[in-house]
mmCIF file of C-alpha atoms in Angstrom:
data_model
loop_
_atom_site.group_PDB
_atom_site.id
_atom_site.type_symbol
_atom_site.label_atom_id
_atom_site.label_comp_id
_atom_site.label_asym_id
_atom_site.label_seq_id
_atom_site.Cartn_x
_atom_site.Cartn_y
_atom_site.Cartn_z
ATOM 1 C CA MET A 1 -0.010 -0.015 0.093
ATOM 2 C CA GLU A 2 1.254 3.585 -0.708
ATOM 3 C CA ALA A 3 2.250 5.840 2.010
ATOM 4 C CA GLY A 4 -0.767 7.965 1.289
ATOM 5 C CA GLY A 5 -3.246 4.994 1.003
ATOM 6 C CA GLY A 6 -6.157 4.553 3.410
ATOM 7 C CA VAL A 7 -7.067 2.005 6.029
ATOM 8 C CA GLY A 8 -10.603 2.326 7.169
ATOM 9 C CA GLY A 9 -10.762 6.047 6.303
ATOM 10 C CA LEU A 10 -7.385 6.796 7.779
ATOM 11 C CA THR A 11 -4.128 7.390 5.849
ATOM 12 C CA VAL A 12 -1.253 5.096 6.721
ATOM 13 C CA ASP A 13 0.552 8.019 8.034
ATOM 14 C CA ARG A 14 -2.056 9.092 10.025
ATOM 15 C CA LEU A 15 -2.614 5.558 11.413
ATOM 16 C CA ALA A 16 1.117 5.364 12.153
ATOM 17 C CA GLY A 17 0.976 8.538 14.093
ATOM 18 C CA LEU A 18 -1.925 7.175 16.197
ATOM 19 C CA LEU A 19 -0.070 4.067 16.888
ATOM 20 C CA ARG A 20 3.005 5.908 18.051
ATOM 21 C CA ALA A 21 0.718 7.987 20.372
ATOM 22 C CA ALA A 22 -0.735 4.879 21.777
ATOM 23 C CA GLU A 23 2.546 3.410 22.368
ATOM 24 C CA ALA A 24 3.857 6.338 24.072
ATOM 25 C CA ILE A 25 0.749 6.240 26.476
ATOM 26 C CA VAL A 26 0.482 2.528 27.066
ATOM 27 C CA ILE A 27 4.107 1.779 27.789
ATOM 28 C CA PRO A 28 4.536 4.527 30.441
ATOM 29 C CA ILE A 29 1.233 3.571 32.036
ATOM 30 C CA GLY A 30 2.253 -0.168 32.113
ATOM 31 C CA ALA A 31 5.621 0.967 33.724
ATOM 32 C CA VAL A 32 3.615 2.671 36.481
ATOM 33 C CA VAL A 33 1.486 -0.440 36.908
ATOM 34 C CA VAL A 34 4.504 -2.740 37.154
ATOM 35 C CA SER A 35 6.125 -0.271 39.689
ATOM 36 C CA ALA A 36 3.117 -0.362 41.895
ATOM 37 C CA ALA A 37 3.125 -4.206 41.750
ATOM 38 C CA ILE A 38 6.746 -4.402 42.648
ATOM 39 C CA PHE A 39 6.359 -1.772 45.457
ATOM 40 C CA SER A 40 3.353 -3.849 46.822
ATOM 41 C CA LEU A 41 5.724 -6.690 47.315
ATOM 42 C CA PHE A 42 8.083 -4.454 49.103
ATOM 43 C CA LEU A 43 5.283 -3.396 51.508
ATOM 44 C CA LEU A 44 4.117 -6.971 52.112
ATOM 45 C CA ALA A 45 7.863 -7.597 53.066
ATOM 46 C CA LEU A 46 7.468 -4.902 55.623
ATOM 47 C CA GLY A 47 4.313 -6.466 56.919
ATOM 48 C CA LYS A 48 2.201 -3.518 55.557
ATOM 49 C CA SER A 49 -1.001 -3.661 53.488
ATOM 50 C CA PRO A 50 -0.515 -2.416 49.825
ATOM 51 C CA VAL A 51 -4.377 -1.822 49.765
ATOM 52 C CA THR A 52 -4.138 0.515 52.728
ATOM 53 C CA PHE A 53 -1.158 2.344 51.232
ATOM 54 C CA PHE A 54 -2.791 3.023 47.784
ATOM 55 C CA ASP A 55 -6.028 3.801 49.506
ATOM 56 C CA LEU A 56 -4.210 6.504 51.620
ATOM 57 C CA LEU A 57 -2.239 7.542 48.575
ATOM 58 C CA TRP A 58 -5.545 8.400 46.808
ATOM 59 C CA ARG A 59 -7.185 10.067 49.848
ATOM 60 C CA GLY A 60 -4.076 12.085 50.492
ATOM 61 C CA GLY A 61 -3.473 13.223 46.995
ATOM 62 C CA TYR A 62 -6.888 13.325 45.251
ATOM 63 C CA GLY A 63 -9.582 12.357 47.659
ATOM 64 C CA SER A 64 -10.973 15.683 48.624
ATOM 65 C CA ALA A 65 -10.823 19.426 47.659
ATOM 66 C CA PHE A 66 -8.161 19.931 50.231
ATOM 67 C CA SER A 67 -6.076 17.116 48.907
ATOM 68 C CA TRP A 68 -6.272 18.401 45.379
ATOM 69 C CA GLN A 69 -5.302 21.796 46.708
ATOM 70 C CA ASN A 70 -2.147 20.310 48.259
ATOM 71 C CA THR A 71 -1.493 18.235 45.068
ATOM 72 C CA LEU A 72 -1.709 21.222 42.783
ATOM 73 C CA VAL A 73 0.457 23.471 44.733
ATOM 74 C CA ARG A 74 3.082 20.827 44.480
ATOM 75 C CA THR A 75 2.375 20.280 40.750
ATOM 76 C CA ALA A 76 3.309 23.823 39.722
ATOM 77 C CA PRO A 77 7.206 23.682 40.547
ATOM 78 C CA LEU A 78 7.335 20.072 38.980
ATOM 79 C CA ILE A 79 5.912 21.415 35.681
ATOM 80 C CA PHE A 80 8.833 24.085 35.460
ATOM 81 C CA THR A 81 11.508 21.786 36.512
ATOM 82 C CA ALA A 82 10.342 18.983 34.226
ATOM 83 C CA LEU A 83 10.400 21.490 31.387
ATOM 84 C CA CYS A 84 14.056 22.088 32.404
ATOM 85 C CA VAL A 85 14.715 18.554 31.535
ATOM 86 C CA ALA A 86 12.458 18.185 28.470
ATOM 87 C CA VAL A 87 13.779 21.166 26.324
ATOM 88 C CA PRO A 88 17.444 20.143 26.393
ATOM 89 C CA ALA A 89 16.489 16.464 25.835
ATOM 90 C CA ARG A 90 15.347 17.189 22.385
ATOM 91 C CA LEU A 91 19.014 17.808 21.723
ATOM 92 C CA GLY A 92 20.040 14.576 23.373
ATOM 93 C CA LEU A 93 21.083 16.339 26.568
ATOM 94 C CA VAL A 94 20.422 14.903 30.002
ATOM 95 C CA ILE A 95 20.168 17.971 32.413
ATOM 96 C CA ILE A 96 19.727 16.836 35.923
ATOM 97 C CA GLY A 97 20.561 20.090 37.752
ATOM 98 C CA GLY A 98 17.290 21.819 37.607
ATOM 99 C CA GLU A 99 17.087 21.967 41.375
ATOM 100 C CA GLY A 100 20.135 24.203 41.400
ATOM 101 C CA ALA A 101 18.505 26.724 38.908
ATOM 102 C CA LEU A 102 15.365 26.694 41.068
ATOM 103 C CA VAL A 103 17.331 27.383 44.299
ATOM 104 C CA LEU A 104 19.338 30.101 42.686
ATOM 105 C CA GLY A 105 16.260 31.706 40.940
ATOM 106 C CA GLY A 106 14.406 31.784 44.083
ATOM 107 C CA PHE A 107 17.343 33.436 45.824
ATOM 108 C CA ALA A 108 17.975 35.982 43.116
ATOM 109 C CA ALA A 109 14.217 36.853 43.250
ATOM 110 C CA ALA A 110 14.499 37.407 47.153
ATOM 111 C CA VAL A 111 17.728 39.467 46.763
ATOM 112 C CA VAL A 112 16.433 41.856 44.085
ATOM 113 C CA ALA A 113 13.347 42.507 46.207
ATOM 114 C CA LEU A 114 15.339 43.641 49.277
ATOM 115 C CA PRO A 115 16.394 47.209 48.094
ATOM 116 C CA LEU A 116 12.972 47.707 46.706
ATOM 117 C CA LEU A 117 10.821 46.774 49.827
ATOM 118 C CA GLY A 118 9.174 50.011 51.130
ATOM 119 C CA HIS A 119 10.432 52.079 48.067
ATOM 120 C CA ALA A 120 8.609 50.643 45.163
ATOM 121 C CA PRO A 121 5.077 49.349 44.608
ATOM 122 C CA PRO A 122 4.206 45.625 44.021
ATOM 123 C CA TRP A 123 3.936 46.056 40.253
ATOM 124 C CA VAL A 124 7.582 47.089 40.224
ATOM 125 C CA VAL A 125 8.907 44.625 42.880
ATOM 126 C CA MET A 126 7.214 41.526 41.457
ATOM 127 C CA PRO A 127 8.316 41.788 37.832
ATOM 128 C CA ALA A 128 11.865 42.538 39.012
ATOM 129 C CA MET A 129 11.894 39.453 41.195
ATOM 130 C CA PHE A 130 10.500 37.449 38.182
ATOM 131 C CA LEU A 131 13.007 38.608 35.805
ATOM 132 C CA ALA A 132 15.829 38.156 38.211
ATOM 133 C CA ALA A 133 14.761 34.570 38.901
ATOM 134 C CA MET A 134 14.440 33.709 35.208
ATOM 135 C CA LEU A 135 17.895 35.310 34.427
ATOM 136 C CA ALA A 136 19.652 33.634 37.338
ATOM 137 C CA GLY A 137 18.255 30.216 36.352
ATOM 138 C CA SER A 138 18.974 30.875 32.646
ATOM 139 C CA VAL A 139 22.531 31.757 33.163
ATOM 140 C CA TRP A 140 23.147 28.921 35.615
ATOM 141 C CA ILE A 141 22.078 26.092 33.291
ATOM 142 C CA ALA A 142 23.580 27.949 30.096
ATOM 143 C CA ILE A 143 26.870 27.614 31.773
ATOM 144 C CA VAL A 144 26.473 23.833 31.584
ATOM 145 C CA GLY A 145 25.640 24.034 27.871
ATOM 146 C CA ALA A 146 28.670 26.179 27.310
ATOM 147 C CA LEU A 147 30.831 23.659 29.252
ATOM 148 C CA ARG A 148 29.327 20.951 27.036
ATOM 149 C CA HIS A 149 29.900 22.729 23.773
ATOM 150 C CA HIS A 150 33.248 24.342 24.491
ATOM 151 C CA ARG A 151 35.017 21.815 26.623
ATOM 152 C CA GLY A 152 33.172 18.638 26.098
ATOM 153 C CA VAL A 153 32.198 18.408 29.828
ATOM 154 C CA ASN A 154 29.296 16.031 30.434
ATOM 155 C CA GLU A 155 26.236 17.917 30.927
ATOM 156 C CA THR A 156 24.812 15.496 33.500
ATOM 157 C CA ILE A 157 27.730 15.679 35.705
ATOM 158 C CA ALA A 158 28.142 19.423 35.335
ATOM 159 C CA SER A 159 24.571 20.167 36.056
ATOM 160 C CA LEU A 160 24.545 18.099 39.132
ATOM 161 C CA LEU A 161 27.792 19.695 40.472
ATOM 162 C CA MET A 162 26.285 23.222 39.734
ATOM 163 C CA PHE A 163 23.421 22.274 41.809
ATOM 164 C CA TYR A 164 25.698 21.901 44.869
ATOM 165 C CA ILE A 165 27.304 25.070 44.132
ATOM 166 C CA ALA A 166 24.017 26.873 43.978
ATOM 167 C CA VAL A 167 23.100 25.523 47.453
ATOM 168 C CA ALA A 168 26.406 26.656 48.801
ATOM 169 C CA ILE A 169 25.844 30.133 47.462
ATOM 170 C CA LEU A 170 22.344 30.193 49.005
ATOM 171 C CA ASN A 171 23.655 29.104 52.461
ATOM 172 C CA PHE A 172 26.687 31.272 52.362
ATOM 173 C CA PHE A 173 24.506 34.605 52.025
ATOM 174 C CA VAL A 174 21.468 33.410 53.847
ATOM 175 C CA GLU A 175 23.435 32.368 56.852
ATOM 176 C CA GLY A 176 25.664 35.288 56.538
ATOM 177 C CA ALA A 177 25.428 38.938 55.188
ATOM 178 C CA LEU A 178 21.654 38.541 53.992
ATOM 179 C CA ARG A 179 20.379 36.767 57.321
ATOM 180 C CA SER A 180 17.350 38.377 58.627
ATOM 181 C CA PRO A 181 17.071 38.915 62.334
ATOM 182 C CA VAL A 182 13.214 38.413 62.033
ATOM 183 C CA ASP A 183 13.572 34.602 62.094
ATOM 184 C CA PRO A 184 16.249 33.429 64.383
ATOM 185 C CA ASN A 185 15.355 29.845 64.266
ATOM 186 C CA LYS A 186 15.919 29.345 60.441
ATOM 187 C CA PRO A 187 18.392 31.547 58.427
ATOM 188 C CA SER A 188 16.390 33.415 55.830
ATOM 189 C CA THR A 189 16.507 36.528 53.868
ATOM 190 C CA THR A 190 14.051 39.452 54.838
ATOM 191 C CA PRO A 191 10.420 38.558 54.048
ATOM 192 C CA ILE A 192 9.189 40.245 50.823
ATOM 193 C CA GLY A 193 5.902 41.113 52.512
ATOM 194 C CA PRO A 194 2.411 40.078 51.722
ATOM 195 C CA THR A 195 1.830 42.884 49.328
ATOM 196 C CA ASN A 196 4.471 41.373 46.958
ATOM 197 C CA MET A 197 3.194 37.694 47.118
ATOM 198 C CA VAL A 198 1.659 36.019 44.131
ATOM 199 C CA GLY A 199 -2.291 35.679 44.607
ATOM 200 C CA GLU A 200 -4.307 32.522 44.149
ATOM 201 C CA ILE A 201 -6.338 31.369 41.346
ATOM 202 C CA PRO A 202 -10.047 32.152 42.185
ATOM 203 C CA GLY A 203 -11.797 28.875 43.240
ATOM 204 C CA LEU A 204 -8.759 26.710 43.493
ATOM 205 C CA GLY A 205 -6.765 28.051 46.351
ATOM 206 C CA VAL A 206 -3.573 27.447 44.284
ATOM 207 C CA HIS A 207 -1.334 30.264 43.221
ATOM 208 C CA TRP A 208 -1.108 31.421 39.639
ATOM 209 C CA GLY A 209 2.287 29.618 39.174
ATOM 210 C CA LEU A 210 0.116 26.568 38.280
ATOM 211 C CA ALA A 211 -1.593 28.296 35.333
ATOM 212 C CA PHE A 212 1.694 29.857 34.119
ATOM 213 C CA GLY A 213 3.288 26.461 34.193
ATOM 214 C CA VAL A 214 0.657 24.985 31.860
ATOM 215 C CA VAL A 215 0.877 28.018 29.545
ATOM 216 C CA LEU A 216 4.664 27.652 29.513
ATOM 217 C CA ALA A 217 4.305 23.846 28.688
ATOM 218 C CA ILE A 218 2.118 24.731 25.807
ATOM 219 C CA LEU A 219 4.578 27.385 24.639
ATOM 220 C CA CYS A 220 7.563 24.934 24.780
ATOM 221 C CA HIS A 221 5.686 22.379 22.774
ATOM 222 C CA VAL A 222 4.981 25.117 20.027
ATOM 223 C CA LEU A 223 8.699 26.186 20.184
ATOM 224 C CA MET A 224 10.029 22.631 19.761
ATOM 225 C CA THR A 225 7.458 21.361 17.173
ATOM 226 C CA ARG A 226 6.267 24.465 15.222
ATOM 227 C CA THR A 227 9.431 26.647 14.812
ATOM 228 C CA THR A 228 12.720 26.399 12.966
ATOM 229 C CA PHE A 229 14.504 26.405 16.207
ATOM 230 C CA GLY A 230 12.640 23.189 17.333
ATOM 231 C CA PHE A 231 13.340 21.554 13.961
ATOM 232 C CA ALA A 232 17.044 22.450 14.243
ATOM 233 C CA ALA A 233 17.003 21.053 17.849
ATOM 234 C CA ARG A 234 15.540 17.898 16.659
ATOM 235 C CA VAL A 235 17.953 17.413 14.033
ATOM 236 C CA ALA A 236 20.928 18.114 16.029
ATOM 237 C CA GLY A 237 19.500 15.625 18.681
ATOM 238 C CA GLY A 238 18.953 13.059 16.160
ATOM 239 C CA ASN A 239 22.474 13.216 14.502
ATOM 240 C CA VAL A 240 25.004 15.925 15.547
ATOM 241 C CA ARG A 241 27.347 15.072 12.614
ATOM 242 C CA ALA A 242 24.497 15.537 10.129
ATOM 243 C CA ALA A 243 23.394 18.758 11.663
ATOM 244 C CA ARG A 244 26.902 20.199 11.460
ATOM 245 C CA ALA A 245 27.143 18.869 7.885
ATOM 246 C CA GLN A 246 23.996 20.879 7.142
ATOM 247 C CA GLY A 247 25.572 24.110 8.667
ATOM 248 C CA LEU A 248 23.333 24.205 11.690
ATOM 249 C CA PRO A 249 24.903 26.082 14.765
ATOM 250 C CA VAL A 250 24.987 23.060 17.049
ATOM 251 C CA GLY A 251 26.828 24.818 19.770
ATOM 252 C CA ARG A 252 24.421 27.817 19.951
ATOM 253 C CA LEU A 253 21.512 25.528 19.975
ATOM 254 C CA ILE A 254 22.892 23.725 22.994
ATOM 255 C CA VAL A 255 23.596 26.812 24.932
ATOM 256 C CA ILE A 256 20.230 28.457 23.937
ATOM 257 C CA SER A 257 18.150 25.301 24.876
ATOM 258 C CA CYS A 258 20.119 25.001 28.226
ATOM 259 C CA ALA A 259 19.435 28.634 28.760
ATOM 260 C CA LEU A 260 15.710 28.173 28.217
ATOM 261 C CA ALA A 261 15.613 25.197 30.438
ATOM 262 C CA GLY A 262 17.296 27.170 33.274
ATOM 263 C CA ALA A 263 14.892 30.026 32.880
ATOM 264 C CA SER A 264 12.071 27.552 33.477
ATOM 265 C CA ALA A 265 13.540 26.122 36.713
ATOM 266 C CA GLY A 266 14.316 29.657 37.688
ATOM 267 C CA ILE A 267 10.743 30.617 37.394
ATOM 268 C CA ALA A 268 10.002 27.820 39.792
ATOM 269 C CA GLY A 269 12.190 29.351 42.228
ATOM 270 C CA TYR A 270 10.290 32.703 41.833
ATOM 271 C CA PHE A 271 7.022 31.257 42.636
ATOM 272 C CA GLU A 272 8.311 29.233 45.548
ATOM 273 C CA VAL A 273 9.529 32.556 46.998
ATOM 274 C CA ALA A 274 6.840 34.846 45.917
ATOM 275 C CA ALA A 275 3.845 32.356 46.491
ATOM 276 C CA ILE A 276 4.861 29.886 49.103
ATOM 277 C CA LEU A 277 7.805 30.852 51.370
ATOM 278 C CA GLY A 278 7.827 34.693 51.176
ATOM 279 C CA LYS A 279 11.565 34.570 51.635
ATOM 280 C CA ALA A 280 14.748 32.751 50.397
ATOM 281 C CA ASN A 281 16.049 29.862 52.806
ATOM 282 C CA ALA A 282 17.110 26.254 52.764
ATOM 283 C CA SER A 283 13.328 25.196 52.011
ATOM 284 C CA LEU A 284 13.905 26.133 48.295
ATOM 285 C CA ALA A 285 15.774 22.806 47.882
ATOM 286 C CA ALA A 286 12.806 20.690 48.470
ATOM 287 C CA GLY A 287 13.587 18.129 45.889
ATOM 288 C CA TYR A 288 11.352 19.401 43.055
ATOM 289 C CA GLY A 289 14.060 19.728 40.520
ATOM 290 C CA PHE A 290 15.051 16.008 41.103
ATOM 291 C CA THR A 291 11.311 14.853 40.985
ATOM 292 C CA GLY A 292 11.029 16.910 37.844
ATOM 293 C CA ILE A 293 13.461 14.665 36.200
ATOM 294 C CA LEU A 294 11.304 11.614 36.696
ATOM 295 C CA VAL A 295 8.182 13.621 35.495
ATOM 296 C CA SER A 296 9.947 14.652 32.173
ATOM 297 C CA PHE A 297 11.125 10.966 31.598
ATOM 298 C CA LEU A 298 7.649 9.611 32.355
ATOM 299 C CA ALA A 299 6.254 12.073 29.859
ATOM 300 C CA ARG A 300 8.951 11.183 27.328
ATOM 301 C CA HIS A 301 10.033 14.747 27.305
ATOM 302 C CA ASN A 302 6.797 15.980 25.790
ATOM 303 C CA PRO A 303 5.718 19.318 27.054
ATOM 304 C CA LEU A 304 2.129 18.669 26.722
ATOM 305 C CA ALA A 305 2.156 15.522 28.775
ATOM 306 C CA ILE A 306 4.299 16.991 31.556
ATOM 307 C CA PRO A 307 1.263 18.766 33.382
ATOM 308 C CA PRO A 308 -0.838 15.626 33.939
ATOM 309 C CA VAL A 309 2.227 13.588 34.930
ATOM 310 C CA ALA A 310 3.222 16.369 37.315
ATOM 311 C CA VAL A 311 -0.246 16.124 38.816
ATOM 312 C CA LEU A 312 0.454 12.346 39.404
ATOM 313 C CA PHE A 313 3.827 13.008 41.265
ATOM 314 C CA GLY A 314 2.364 16.013 43.086
ATOM 315 C CA GLY A 315 -0.308 13.760 44.499
ATOM 316 C CA LEU A 316 2.343 11.292 45.595
ATOM 317 C CA ALA A 317 4.221 14.065 47.586
ATOM 318 C CA ALA A 318 1.052 15.471 48.968
ATOM 319 C CA ALA A 319 -0.028 12.028 50.301
ATOM 320 C CA GLY A 320 3.308 11.339 52.064
ATOM 321 C CA GLY A 321 2.332 12.893 55.366
ATOM 322 C CA LEU A 322 -0.955 10.943 55.635
ATOM 323 C CA ILE A 323 0.852 7.746 54.838
ATOM 324 C CA GLN A 324 3.377 8.412 57.481
ATOM 325 C CA ARG A 325 0.762 9.057 60.172
ATOM 326 C CA ARG A 326 -1.596 6.264 59.364
ATOM 327 C CA MET A 327 0.816 3.451 58.569
ATOM 328 C CA GLY A 328 3.896 4.229 60.610
ATOM 329 C CA LEU A 329 6.117 4.393 57.518
ATOM 330 C CA PRO A 330 8.815 6.926 56.860
ATOM 331 C CA ASP A 331 7.838 10.035 54.899
ATOM 332 C CA ALA A 332 10.632 8.879 52.490
ATOM 333 C CA THR A 333 8.489 5.726 51.531
ATOM 334 C CA VAL A 334 6.848 7.744 48.773
ATOM 335 C CA GLN A 335 10.318 8.601 47.374
ATOM 336 C CA VAL A 336 11.182 4.871 47.272
ATOM 337 C CA LEU A 337 8.029 4.362 45.149
ATOM 338 C CA GLN A 338 9.144 7.300 42.977
ATOM 339 C CA GLY A 339 12.571 5.963 42.480
ATOM 340 C CA LEU A 340 11.167 2.608 41.478
ATOM 341 C CA ILE A 341 8.925 4.124 38.937
ATOM 342 C CA PHE A 342 12.135 5.855 37.586
ATOM 343 C CA VAL A 343 13.992 2.660 37.164
ATOM 344 C CA VAL A 344 11.105 0.878 35.641
ATOM 345 C CA ILE A 345 10.494 3.739 33.155
ATOM 346 C CA LEU A 346 14.216 3.467 32.179
ATOM 347 C CA ILE A 347 13.891 -0.224 31.560
ATOM 348 C CA SER A 348 10.536 0.175 29.654
ATOM 349 C CA GLU A 349 12.549 2.403 27.028
ATOM 350 C CA THR A 350 13.872 -0.844 25.532
ATOM 351 C CA LEU A 351 10.195 -1.947 24.797
ATOM 352 C CA TYR A 352 9.412 0.835 22.245
ATOM 353 C CA GLY A 353 9.147 -0.620 18.842
ATOM 354 C CA ARG A 354 8.934 -4.157 19.917
ATOM 355 C CA PHE A 355 5.159 -4.697 19.757
ATOM 356 C CA ALA A 356 3.659 -5.482 16.530
ATOM 357 C CA ILE A 357 0.252 -3.978 17.680
ATOM 358 C CA PHE A 358 1.977 -0.445 17.448
ATOM 359 C CA ASP A 359 3.919 -1.152 14.236
ATOM 360 C CA ARG A 360 2.653 0.521 11.213
ATOM 361 C CA GLU A 361 4.141 -2.079 8.803
ATOM 362 C CA ALA A 362 1.924 -4.710 10.691
ATOM 363 C CA LYS A 363 -1.166 -2.666 9.857
ATOM 364 C CA ARG A 364 -0.549 -2.353 6.036
#
């Protein structure tokens, strides 16, 4: 049959696209189910009931309006940090240091606000904080891209080390020159004040960072699938030598994609400071950057799939406290489940293209 032929009213190319989409959905869902089954065996070995665990997981993450509110609050930063992984992944880069860009972005937002407090209105302070956070995160991850391009430094290792440097910078200033006397128990910067805090989405009880994250995910999808930059990035990610032979500026693409990724994580830091914490302190390093890696991989680096996957892992995080109280399990139990899902997802990558039901040739 010709490539443009029809099968039940569908062109072969259209059918192939639907099969690929189905494969991209079925395999990750199957990986999550397998992870849950393995984790159930782990719980049984501890003498705990898997049924009780997953019931509490549902109730703590999605069982009530309050649960949904907690879940969505945790979903917002996961969208931003997952995009920090997904955008460079189109070029074959594995960036795992989004947590560092988040920390530095939140710190930059708080620092920029300090000289403006009491001297400028919120419509000046808040945009300044946002731009500072975005710029700090962008520069931080762009350095990783520059190291990869100019020195051949592995971006995975470099971005991870940059995370530790970012945390060290935060601690150095927060525990030193920028420490506020207002909170003697936990080193923090001076609070930005309620007038400079981001408000909530009406009716949801969740800050506007969630809506901004969804919009940003859509924009990233358009950028990577509907623009010349995205096309060039996909070509470079598929075959660097072929991209260079075609005259594509591979080095520039690497640095720009890393800068965009860092900007996304930096924005997460802004919303953590301006919508949750109200100041910069060690609570910025809450692990959202590392969970975002898992979100991006489960979404197969598809920006449109990142928000719903982020909701899944936001619910896992929101239910951790309830599981700890009711079952006597450590709060880190949920992190064990997340790690197991990550391992199974990596293994499931070998399954793509192996099932005839998703094979276009088998349908011709």
